[in-house]
Amino acid sequence: MSIISVEKAIEKLEQEGVVALPTETVYGLAGRFDSKQAIELIFSTKERPSFDPLILHVSNIEQAKSLMSGWTSAHEALADAFWPGPLTLVGKKSEHVSSVITAGLETVAVRMPNHSDFLKVLEGLKKPLAAPSANRFSKTSPTSAEHVIGEFESKVNVVDGGECERGIESSIVSLSVEGDSVEVLPLRPGLITTEQIVSALESRGFNVSLNTSNNSVSPGSMRIHYQPKLPLVLYDPSKFKPEEVLKNLPSDMKVESFTTLDLGNQPAIAARGLYSKLREASEGKADVLICPWPHSSEPNSEWFAIFDRLKRASSYKLF
Ligand code: TXA
Ligand code: MG
């Protein structure tokens, strides 16, 4: 059995091991930020390339400040507005953060997760934890303890905190601040939208500009990511019927049967169920998963982050 209690998790982390923990977004594979051994074990367990930096998790603002020498009033304002919650803030790292964690970058990514088990572990340890999503590199993120066990079998111990309430990874933003002026650079879309971030800053008196240059994404934002076991095809249902989708696939995708991924009409519920539906549908007998996309995929849409994940998870798009 690899399900363990919060107390046992604290003990294993104190001994510089790694443990999978629930957050409100996805399960994370956690290790002490100040343990070289734990950080190396996170990278090797996930088979994660060393150029992809880790997010650090804190249970209070003091810890965040100790990790980021570039902590500004704008970071403070966003932490105040959204923490604990699915928003990761990037800023200049402090000397306490090893460059293995940041993959050689001068910046560090920090968030306060909103899950009582994760917060209890952080409070017990009194130290920040590095935690990437608890899946093998480029695969679907886990939103339940069963998913983590399915991913790593008995190699990884996991605290079972139930199904993740939000279901997709945190929004990531980098901030450049000069006086009352803040430039917001979105690095990964999530359920906290860029619009919400900008308006939280504006309502706290900042002059905000948005940097939307496309080349500035996280080093871990690969075009191929979150991949399910079966190939996934996204399509526009106003142009194609399901049977027509099969006929319009490229010749190297020879398929006869399909399963439809139905995400429903409410973005919060669609996000919560996204990764478990991708996993479940992949276990079936069909040759391919097809997913109709009748929603907006514009940056200010509530569906934007879900579309981002589906786009990276898919092998082919018909629009
Ligand atoms: O919701 C989440 O954020 C989850 C839970 C476990 O907290 N964590 C998560 O971690 O999604 P991971 O490792 O799967 O994704 C972290 C992303 C990567 O794309 C990485 O490149 C980016 O964060 N990242 C980390 N540090 C960064 C930095 N200094 N600058 C830019 N991007 C960074
Ligand atoms: Mg991940």
mmCIF file of C-alpha atoms and ligand atoms in Angstrom:
data_model
loop_
_atom_site.group_PDB
_atom_site.id
_atom_site.type_symbol
_atom_site.label_atom_id
_atom_site.label_comp_id
_atom_site.label_asym_id
_atom_site.label_seq_id
_atom_site.Cartn_x
_atom_site.Cartn_y
_atom_site.Cartn_z
ATOM 1 C CA MET A 1 0.000 0.000 0.000
ATOM 2 C CA SER A 2 1.466 3.346 -0.835
ATOM 3 C CA ILE A 3 -1.238 5.562 0.731
ATOM 4 C CA ILE A 4 0.245 7.293 3.788
ATOM 5 C CA SER A 5 -0.953 9.724 6.465
ATOM 6 C CA VAL A 6 -0.049 13.410 6.720
ATOM 7 C CA GLU A 7 2.159 12.586 9.747
ATOM 8 C CA LYS A 8 4.015 9.867 7.867
ATOM 9 C CA ALA A 9 4.460 12.232 4.912
ATOM 10 C CA ILE A 10 6.081 14.834 7.191
ATOM 11 C CA GLU A 11 8.418 12.165 8.544
ATOM 12 C CA LYS A 12 9.456 10.992 5.075
ATOM 13 C CA LEU A 13 10.011 14.559 3.869
ATOM 14 C CA GLU A 14 12.098 15.349 6.964
ATOM 15 C CA GLN A 15 14.251 12.368 5.991
ATOM 16 C CA GLU A 16 14.698 13.970 2.537
ATOM 17 C CA GLY A 17 12.406 11.570 0.683
ATOM 18 C CA VAL A 18 9.689 12.486 -1.847
ATOM 19 C CA VAL A 19 5.953 12.110 -1.304
ATOM 20 C CA ALA A 20 2.957 12.818 -3.528
ATOM 21 C CA LEU A 21 0.568 15.340 -1.964
ATOM 22 C CA PRO A 22 -2.859 16.648 -2.985
ATOM 23 C CA THR A 23 -3.364 20.277 -3.966
ATOM 24 C CA GLU A 24 -6.523 21.988 -5.220
ATOM 25 C CA THR A 25 -5.125 21.860 -8.788
ATOM 26 C CA VAL A 26 -3.360 18.504 -9.314
ATOM 27 C CA TYR A 27 -1.314 16.139 -7.110
ATOM 28 C CA GLY A 28 2.299 17.236 -6.662
ATOM 29 C CA LEU A 29 5.457 15.165 -6.155
ATOM 30 C CA ALA A 30 6.919 16.987 -3.166
ATOM 31 C CA GLY A 31 10.413 17.225 -1.719
ATOM 32 C CA ARG A 32 12.191 19.652 0.589
ATOM 33 C CA PHE A 33 13.480 22.714 -1.289
ATOM 34 C CA ASP A 34 16.707 22.606 0.750
ATOM 35 C CA SER A 35 17.518 18.940 0.055
ATOM 36 C CA LYS A 36 19.728 18.203 -2.951
ATOM 37 C CA GLN A 37 18.823 14.521 -2.641
ATOM 38 C CA ALA A 38 15.051 15.160 -2.632
ATOM 39 C CA ILE A 39 15.240 17.531 -5.601
ATOM 40 C CA GLU A 40 17.285 15.036 -7.615
ATOM 41 C CA LEU A 41 14.794 12.306 -6.729
ATOM 42 C CA ILE A 42 11.905 14.463 -7.990
ATOM 43 C CA PHE A 43 13.614 14.932 -11.365
ATOM 44 C CA SER A 44 14.593 11.259 -11.713
ATOM 45 C CA THR A 45 11.201 9.867 -10.580
ATOM 46 C CA LYS A 46 9.368 12.067 -13.079
ATOM 47 C CA GLU A 47 12.004 11.506 -15.793
ATOM 48 C CA ARG A 48 11.923 15.282 -16.054
ATOM 49 C CA PRO A 49 14.616 17.048 -18.080
ATOM 50 C CA SER A 50 16.881 19.321 -16.018
ATOM 51 C CA PHE A 51 15.902 22.415 -18.064
ATOM 52 C CA ASP A 52 12.360 22.381 -16.651
ATOM 53 C CA PRO A 53 12.236 24.295 -13.309
ATOM 54 C CA LEU A 54 10.106 23.363 -10.271
ATOM 55 C CA ILE A 55 7.452 25.396 -8.427
ATOM 56 C CA LEU A 56 8.040 25.995 -4.693
ATOM 57 C CA HIS A 57 5.080 25.764 -2.301
ATOM 58 C CA VAL A 58 4.729 27.810 0.888
ATOM 59 C CA SER A 59 2.260 28.056 3.767
ATOM 60 C CA ASN A 60 2.885 31.717 4.638
ATOM 61 C CA ILE A 61 4.063 34.966 3.066
ATOM 62 C CA GLU A 62 7.295 35.051 5.099
ATOM 63 C CA GLN A 63 8.421 31.850 3.391
ATOM 64 C CA ALA A 64 7.609 33.311 -0.024
ATOM 65 C CA LYS A 65 9.675 36.394 0.766
ATOM 66 C CA SER A 66 12.612 34.261 1.888
ATOM 67 C CA LEU A 67 12.605 32.457 -1.472
ATOM 68 C CA MET A 68 12.301 35.563 -3.666
ATOM 69 C CA SER A 69 14.712 38.488 -3.366
ATOM 70 C CA GLY A 70 12.543 40.149 -6.030
ATOM 71 C CA TRP A 71 9.352 40.017 -3.914
ATOM 72 C CA THR A 72 7.533 43.308 -4.594
ATOM 73 C CA SER A 73 4.385 45.106 -3.484
ATOM 74 C CA ALA A 74 2.701 43.688 -6.603
ATOM 75 C CA HIS A 75 3.594 40.112 -5.597
ATOM 76 C CA GLU A 76 2.210 40.926 -2.155
ATOM 77 C CA ALA A 77 -1.010 42.309 -3.676
ATOM 78 C CA LEU A 78 -1.598 39.175 -5.779
ATOM 79 C CA ALA A 79 -0.776 36.873 -2.867
ATOM 80 C CA ASP A 80 -3.290 38.843 -0.817
ATOM 81 C CA ALA A 81 -5.927 38.523 -3.547
ATOM 82 C CA PHE A 82 -5.482 34.874 -4.553
ATOM 83 C CA TRP A 83 -3.502 32.847 -1.965
ATOM 84 C CA PRO A 84 -3.975 30.181 -0.919
ATOM 85 C CA GLY A 85 -5.031 29.336 -4.454
ATOM 86 C CA PRO A 86 -4.114 28.346 -8.004
ATOM 87 C CA LEU A 87 -1.792 31.250 -8.847
ATOM 88 C CA THR A 88 1.996 30.917 -9.131
ATOM 89 C CA LEU A 89 4.112 34.083 -8.918
ATOM 90 C CA VAL A 90 7.536 34.384 -10.534
ATOM 91 C CA GLY A 91 10.258 36.795 -9.400
ATOM 92 C CA LYS A 92 14.015 37.031 -8.851
ATOM 93 C CA LYS A 93 15.185 34.112 -6.694
ATOM 94 C CA SER A 94 16.978 34.492 -3.374
ATOM 95 C CA GLU A 95 20.302 32.855 -2.548
ATOM 96 C CA HIS A 96 18.435 30.137 -0.576
ATOM 97 C CA VAL A 97 17.045 28.603 -3.770
ATOM 98 C CA SER A 98 19.335 26.218 -5.628
ATOM 99 C CA SER A 99 19.772 26.639 -9.361
ATOM 100 C CA VAL A 100 18.791 22.971 -9.827
ATOM 101 C CA ILE A 101 15.256 23.927 -8.723
ATOM 102 C CA THR A 102 15.142 26.902 -11.107
ATOM 103 C CA ALA A 103 16.912 25.040 -13.951
ATOM 104 C CA GLY A 104 19.587 27.714 -13.985
ATOM 105 C CA LEU A 105 17.153 30.643 -14.188
ATOM 106 C CA GLU A 106 17.607 33.716 -12.004
ATOM 107 C CA THR A 107 13.890 33.597 -11.202
ATOM 108 C CA VAL A 108 11.830 31.304 -8.993
ATOM 109 C CA ALA A 109 8.147 30.269 -9.149
ATOM 110 C CA VAL A 110 6.207 30.219 -5.831
ATOM 111 C CA ARG A 111 2.644 29.494 -4.764
ATOM 112 C CA MET A 112 0.540 28.768 -1.673
ATOM 113 C CA PRO A 113 -1.678 25.762 -2.432
ATOM 114 C CA ASN A 114 -5.237 25.609 -1.145
ATOM 115 C CA HIS A 115 -5.521 22.096 0.247
ATOM 116 C CA SER A 116 -5.639 21.365 3.969
ATOM 117 C CA ASP A 117 -3.407 18.251 3.726
ATOM 118 C CA PHE A 118 -0.681 20.061 1.790
ATOM 119 C CA LEU A 119 -0.859 23.033 4.174
ATOM 120 C CA LYS A 120 -0.644 20.708 7.215
ATOM 121 C CA VAL A 121 2.484 19.100 5.785
ATOM 122 C CA LEU A 122 4.049 22.515 5.133
ATOM 123 C CA GLU A 123 3.185 23.689 8.642
ATOM 124 C CA GLY A 124 4.585 20.502 10.172
ATOM 125 C CA LEU A 125 7.843 20.802 8.245
ATOM 126 C CA LYS A 126 8.136 24.600 8.571
ATOM 127 C CA LYS A 127 9.881 24.620 5.205
ATOM 128 C CA PRO A 128 8.851 25.226 1.589
ATOM 129 C CA LEU A 129 8.404 22.197 -0.670
ATOM 130 C CA ALA A 130 9.250 21.849 -4.338
ATOM 131 C CA ALA A 131 6.411 20.050 -6.113
ATOM 132 C CA PRO A 132 5.870 19.505 -9.828
ATOM 133 C CA SER A 133 2.764 17.629 -10.913
ATOM 134 C CA ALA A 134 3.054 13.948 -9.926
ATOM 135 C CA ASN A 135 3.160 12.419 -13.406
ATOM 136 C CA ARG A 136 5.858 11.201 -15.745
ATOM 137 C CA PHE A 137 7.260 13.924 -17.977
ATOM 138 C CA SER A 138 4.838 15.025 -20.763
ATOM 139 C CA LYS A 139 2.025 12.768 -19.481
ATOM 140 C CA THR A 140 -1.418 13.581 -18.048
ATOM 141 C CA SER A 141 -1.365 15.212 -14.600
ATOM 142 C CA PRO A 142 -2.965 13.277 -11.697
ATOM 143 C CA THR A 143 -6.086 14.576 -9.948
ATOM 144 C CA SER A 144 -6.557 11.652 -7.528
ATOM 145 C CA ALA A 145 -4.362 9.400 -5.371
ATOM 146 C CA GLU A 146 -5.320 6.465 -7.659
ATOM 147 C CA HIS A 147 -3.909 8.364 -10.645
ATOM 148 C CA VAL A 148 -0.590 8.836 -8.823
ATOM 149 C CA ILE A 149 -0.419 5.120 -7.986
ATOM 150 C CA GLY A 150 -1.319 4.270 -11.591
ATOM 151 C CA GLU A 151 1.543 6.505 -12.737
ATOM 152 C CA PHE A 152 4.313 5.317 -10.385
ATOM 153 C CA GLU A 153 2.878 2.109 -8.821
ATOM 154 C CA SER A 154 4.392 1.473 -5.392
ATOM 155 C CA LYS A 155 7.479 3.618 -6.084
ATOM 156 C CA VAL A 156 5.798 6.717 -4.680
ATOM 157 C CA ASN A 157 3.946 7.191 -1.374
ATOM 158 C CA VAL A 158 0.872 9.389 -1.582
ATOM 159 C CA VAL A 159 -1.389 11.228 0.853
ATOM 160 C CA ASP A 160 -4.968 10.661 -0.320
ATOM 161 C CA GLY A 161 -6.681 14.036 -0.180
ATOM 162 C CA GLY A 162 -9.541 13.113 -2.497
ATOM 163 C CA GLU A 163 -10.187 14.443 -5.974
ATOM 164 C CA CYS A 164 -8.613 17.798 -6.791
ATOM 165 C CA GLU A 165 -11.254 20.483 -6.757
ATOM 166 C CA ARG A 166 -9.893 22.703 -9.551
ATOM 167 C CA GLY A 167 -8.416 19.986 -11.777
ATOM 168 C CA ILE A 168 -5.838 21.845 -13.869
ATOM 169 C CA GLU A 169 -2.497 23.400 -12.926
ATOM 170 C CA SER A 170 -2.125 26.901 -11.489
ATOM 171 C CA SER A 171 -1.905 30.055 -13.587
ATOM 172 C CA ILE A 172 1.708 31.306 -13.716
ATOM 173 C CA VAL A 173 2.627 34.990 -14.074
ATOM 174 C CA SER A 174 5.860 36.912 -13.938
ATOM 175 C CA LEU A 175 5.784 40.525 -12.739
ATOM 176 C CA SER A 176 8.133 43.444 -13.495
ATOM 177 C CA VAL A 177 7.553 46.296 -11.092
ATOM 178 C CA GLU A 178 8.697 49.917 -11.039
ATOM 179 C CA GLY A 179 7.004 52.041 -8.422
ATOM 180 C CA ASP A 180 3.277 51.748 -9.025
ATOM 181 C CA SER A 181 3.725 50.348 -12.533
ATOM 182 C CA VAL A 182 3.501 46.615 -13.089
ATOM 183 C CA GLU A 183 4.079 44.667 -16.247
ATOM 184 C CA VAL A 184 2.269 41.318 -16.113
ATOM 185 C CA LEU A 185 3.702 38.507 -18.209
ATOM 186 C CA PRO A 186 1.399 35.455 -18.329
ATOM 187 C CA LEU A 187 3.490 32.246 -18.531
ATOM 188 C CA ARG A 188 0.836 29.531 -18.175
ATOM 189 C CA PRO A 189 -2.948 30.002 -18.334
ATOM 190 C CA GLY A 190 -5.043 28.601 -15.482
ATOM 191 C CA LEU A 191 -8.434 29.030 -13.873
ATOM 192 C CA ILE A 192 -7.430 32.416 -12.455
ATOM 193 C CA THR A 193 -7.555 34.416 -15.672
ATOM 194 C CA THR A 194 -5.158 37.165 -16.722
ATOM 195 C CA GLU A 195 -8.129 39.530 -16.625
ATOM 196 C CA GLN A 196 -8.719 38.711 -12.931
ATOM 197 C CA ILE A 197 -5.027 39.208 -12.171
ATOM 198 C CA VAL A 198 -4.930 42.579 -13.919
ATOM 199 C CA SER A 199 -8.089 43.794 -12.211
ATOM 200 C CA ALA A 200 -6.851 42.677 -8.762
ATOM 201 C CA LEU A 201 -3.711 44.781 -9.296
ATOM 202 C CA GLU A 202 -5.661 47.764 -10.654
ATOM 203 C CA SER A 203 -8.078 47.710 -7.756
ATOM 204 C CA ARG A 204 -5.066 47.940 -5.434
ATOM 205 C CA GLY A 205 -3.807 51.083 -7.157
ATOM 206 C CA PHE A 206 -1.276 49.727 -9.687
ATOM 207 C CA ASN A 207 -0.875 50.892 -13.288
ATOM 208 C CA VAL A 208 -0.892 47.632 -15.177
ATOM 209 C CA SER A 209 0.415 46.749 -18.612
ATOM 210 C CA LEU A 210 0.128 43.320 -20.142
ATOM 211 C CA ASN A 211 2.996 41.683 -21.990
ATOM 212 C CA THR A 212 1.463 39.283 -24.491
ATOM 213 C CA SER A 213 4.558 38.481 -26.548
ATOM 214 C CA ASN A 214 4.163 34.848 -27.501
ATOM 215 C CA ASN A 215 7.778 33.796 -27.126
ATOM 216 C CA SER A 216 7.762 34.368 -23.380
ATOM 217 C CA VAL A 217 6.403 31.156 -21.959
ATOM 218 C CA SER A 218 7.629 28.866 -19.182
ATOM 219 C CA PRO A 219 10.516 26.596 -20.106
ATOM 220 C CA GLY A 220 8.182 23.690 -19.318
ATOM 221 C CA SER A 221 5.414 24.830 -21.680
ATOM 222 C CA MET A 222 6.010 22.209 -24.350
ATOM 223 C CA ARG A 223 3.773 21.966 -27.369
ATOM 224 C CA ILE A 224 3.328 18.290 -26.483
ATOM 225 C CA HIS A 225 2.216 17.811 -22.905
ATOM 226 C CA TYR A 226 -0.522 16.161 -20.811
ATOM 227 C CA GLN A 227 -0.610 13.314 -23.370
ATOM 228 C CA PRO A 228 -3.145 10.525 -22.772
ATOM 229 C CA LYS A 229 -2.410 6.905 -23.771
ATOM 230 C CA LEU A 230 -4.653 7.058 -26.852
ATOM 231 C CA PRO A 231 -4.258 9.779 -29.487
ATOM 232 C CA LEU A 232 -6.655 12.676 -28.980
ATOM 233 C CA VAL A 233 -8.300 14.635 -31.794
ATOM 234 C CA LEU A 234 -9.895 18.023 -31.145
ATOM 235 C CA TYR A 235 -12.514 19.163 -33.632
ATOM 236 C CA ASP A 236 -15.086 21.826 -34.399
ATOM 237 C CA PRO A 237 -18.513 20.105 -34.100
ATOM 238 C CA SER A 238 -20.157 22.764 -36.270
ATOM 239 C CA LYS A 239 -17.977 21.587 -39.186
ATOM 240 C CA PHE A 240 -17.598 17.839 -38.591
ATOM 241 C CA LYS A 241 -19.774 14.990 -37.370
ATOM 242 C CA PRO A 242 -17.924 12.358 -35.281
ATOM 243 C CA GLU A 243 -17.809 9.849 -38.195
ATOM 244 C CA GLU A 244 -16.430 12.555 -40.463
ATOM 245 C CA VAL A 245 -13.643 13.229 -38.008
ATOM 246 C CA LEU A 246 -12.288 9.719 -38.606
ATOM 247 C CA LYS A 247 -12.434 10.184 -42.387
ATOM 248 C CA ASN A 248 -10.490 13.431 -42.201
ATOM 249 C CA LEU A 249 -7.536 12.177 -40.187
ATOM 250 C CA PRO A 250 -4.096 12.003 -41.827
ATOM 251 C CA SER A 251 -3.145 8.681 -43.419
ATOM 252 C CA ASP A 252 -0.663 7.765 -40.675
ATOM 253 C CA MET A 253 -3.546 7.809 -38.162
ATOM 254 C CA LYS A 254 -5.397 4.711 -39.372
ATOM 255 C CA VAL A 255 -8.358 4.348 -37.020
ATOM 256 C CA GLU A 256 -11.670 2.506 -37.022
ATOM 257 C CA SER A 257 -13.233 3.229 -33.662
ATOM 258 C CA PHE A 258 -13.483 6.254 -31.436
ATOM 259 C CA THR A 259 -14.562 7.359 -27.968
ATOM 260 C CA THR A 260 -15.978 10.841 -27.502
ATOM 261 C CA LEU A 261 -14.690 13.001 -24.687
ATOM 262 C CA ASP A 262 -17.632 15.040 -23.441
ATOM 263 C CA LEU A 263 -16.610 17.906 -21.157
ATOM 264 C CA GLY A 264 -20.052 19.509 -20.733
ATOM 265 C CA ASN A 265 -20.838 23.205 -20.759
ATOM 266 C CA GLN A 266 -19.442 24.535 -17.490
ATOM 267 C CA PRO A 267 -15.753 25.420 -17.466
ATOM 268 C CA ALA A 268 -15.203 24.816 -13.718
ATOM 269 C CA ILE A 269 -16.701 21.319 -13.962
ATOM 270 C CA ALA A 270 -14.940 20.617 -17.253
ATOM 271 C CA ALA A 271 -11.571 21.519 -15.687
ATOM 272 C CA ARG A 272 -12.206 19.377 -12.612
ATOM 273 C CA GLY A 273 -12.999 16.297 -14.701
ATOM 274 C CA LEU A 274 -10.586 16.881 -17.594
ATOM 275 C CA TYR A 275 -7.616 14.705 -16.616
ATOM 276 C CA SER A 276 -9.623 11.835 -15.139
ATOM 277 C CA LYS A 277 -11.785 11.750 -18.267
ATOM 278 C CA LEU A 278 -8.671 11.713 -20.453
ATOM 279 C CA ARG A 279 -7.295 8.799 -18.418
ATOM 280 C CA GLU A 280 -10.557 6.833 -18.292
ATOM 281 C CA ALA A 281 -11.289 7.271 -21.987
ATOM 282 C CA SER A 282 -7.737 6.102 -22.762
ATOM 283 C CA GLU A 283 -8.339 2.797 -20.976
ATOM 284 C CA GLY A 284 -11.143 1.859 -23.382
ATOM 285 C CA LYS A 285 -10.912 -0.265 -26.518
ATOM 286 C CA ALA A 286 -11.259 2.539 -29.084
ATOM 287 C CA ASP A 287 -8.412 3.562 -31.431
ATOM 288 C CA VAL A 288 -8.761 7.285 -30.824
ATOM 289 C CA LEU A 289 -10.363 9.850 -28.511
ATOM 290 C CA ILE A 290 -12.258 12.648 -30.165
ATOM 291 C CA CYS A 291 -13.246 15.832 -28.369
ATOM 292 C CA PRO A 292 -15.667 18.393 -29.816
ATOM 293 C CA TRP A 293 -14.684 21.994 -29.062
ATOM 294 C CA PRO A 294 -17.736 24.275 -29.360
ATOM 295 C CA HIS A 295 -16.330 26.883 -26.947
ATOM 296 C CA SER A 296 -14.283 30.042 -27.266
ATOM 297 C CA SER A 297 -10.523 29.646 -27.172
ATOM 298 C CA GLU A 298 -9.775 33.364 -26.741
ATOM 299 C CA PRO A 299 -7.429 34.424 -23.910
ATOM 300 C CA ASN A 300 -10.188 36.189 -21.984
ATOM 301 C CA SER A 301 -12.536 33.185 -22.130
ATOM 302 C CA GLU A 302 -13.111 31.009 -19.072
ATOM 303 C CA TRP A 303 -12.348 28.070 -21.370
ATOM 304 C CA PHE A 304 -8.893 29.318 -22.377
ATOM 305 C CA ALA A 305 -6.830 27.266 -19.882
ATOM 306 C CA ILE A 306 -8.785 24.101 -20.679
ATOM 307 C CA PHE A 307 -8.216 24.654 -24.394
ATOM 308 C CA ASP A 308 -4.494 25.185 -23.709
ATOM 309 C CA ARG A 309 -4.260 21.753 -22.028
ATOM 310 C CA LEU A 310 -6.350 19.974 -24.677
ATOM 311 C CA LYS A 311 -4.332 21.525 -27.487
ATOM 312 C CA ARG A 312 -1.094 20.182 -25.994
ATOM 313 C CA ALA A 313 -2.677 16.800 -25.192
ATOM 314 C CA SER A 314 -3.982 16.351 -28.740
ATOM 315 C CA SER A 315 -2.257 14.720 -31.681
ATOM 316 C CA TYR A 316 -4.459 16.351 -34.304
ATOM 317 C CA LYS A 317 -6.925 19.225 -34.667
ATOM 318 C CA LEU A 318 -9.776 19.639 -37.152
ATOM 319 C CA PHE A 319 -11.089 23.205 -37.204
HETATM 320 O O1 TXA B 1 -0.844 23.752 -9.936
HETATM 321 C C1 TXA B 1 0.369 23.624 -10.023
HETATM 322 O O2 TXA B 1 1.113 24.572 -10.316
HETATM 323 C C2 TXA B 1 0.966 22.225 -9.761
HETATM 324 C C3 TXA B 1 0.741 21.876 -8.288
HETATM 325 C C4 TXA B 1 1.395 20.584 -7.902
HETATM 326 O O3 TXA B 1 1.168 22.936 -7.483
HETATM 327 N N1 TXA B 1 2.332 22.186 -10.116
HETATM 328 C C5 TXA B 1 2.776 22.146 -11.405
HETATM 329 O O4 TXA B 1 4.143 21.967 -11.531
HETATM 330 O O5 TXA B 1 2.049 22.260 -12.351
HETATM 331 P P1 TXA B 1 4.816 21.522 -12.914
HETATM 332 O O6 TXA B 1 6.244 21.293 -12.553
HETATM 333 O O7 TXA B 1 4.106 20.408 -13.519
HETATM 334 O O8 TXA B 1 4.768 22.809 -13.786
HETATM 335 C C6 TXA B 1 5.552 23.893 -13.405
HETATM 336 C C7 TXA B 1 5.704 24.868 -14.517
HETATM 337 C C8 TXA B 1 6.656 24.365 -15.587
HETATM 338 O O9 TXA B 1 6.090 24.607 -16.861
HETATM 339 C C9 TXA B 1 7.880 25.231 -15.370
HETATM 340 O O10 TXA B 1 8.565 25.466 -16.558
HETATM 341 C C10 TXA B 1 7.285 26.510 -14.795
HETATM 342 O O11 TXA B 1 6.284 26.050 -13.958
HETATM 343 N N2 TXA B 1 8.257 27.270 -14.011
HETATM 344 C C11 TXA B 1 8.858 26.918 -12.873
HETATM 345 N N3 TXA B 1 9.751 27.859 -12.481
HETATM 346 C C12 TXA B 1 9.700 28.844 -13.402
HETATM 347 C C13 TXA B 1 10.369 30.088 -13.566
HETATM 348 N N4 TXA B 1 11.301 30.499 -12.723
HETATM 349 N N5 TXA B 1 10.058 30.841 -14.644
HETATM 350 C C14 TXA B 1 9.125 30.422 -15.522
HETATM 351 N N6 TXA B 1 8.452 29.263 -15.432
HETATM 352 C C15 TXA B 1 8.738 28.473 -14.383
HETATM 353 MG MG MG B 2 3.350 19.182 -14.889
#
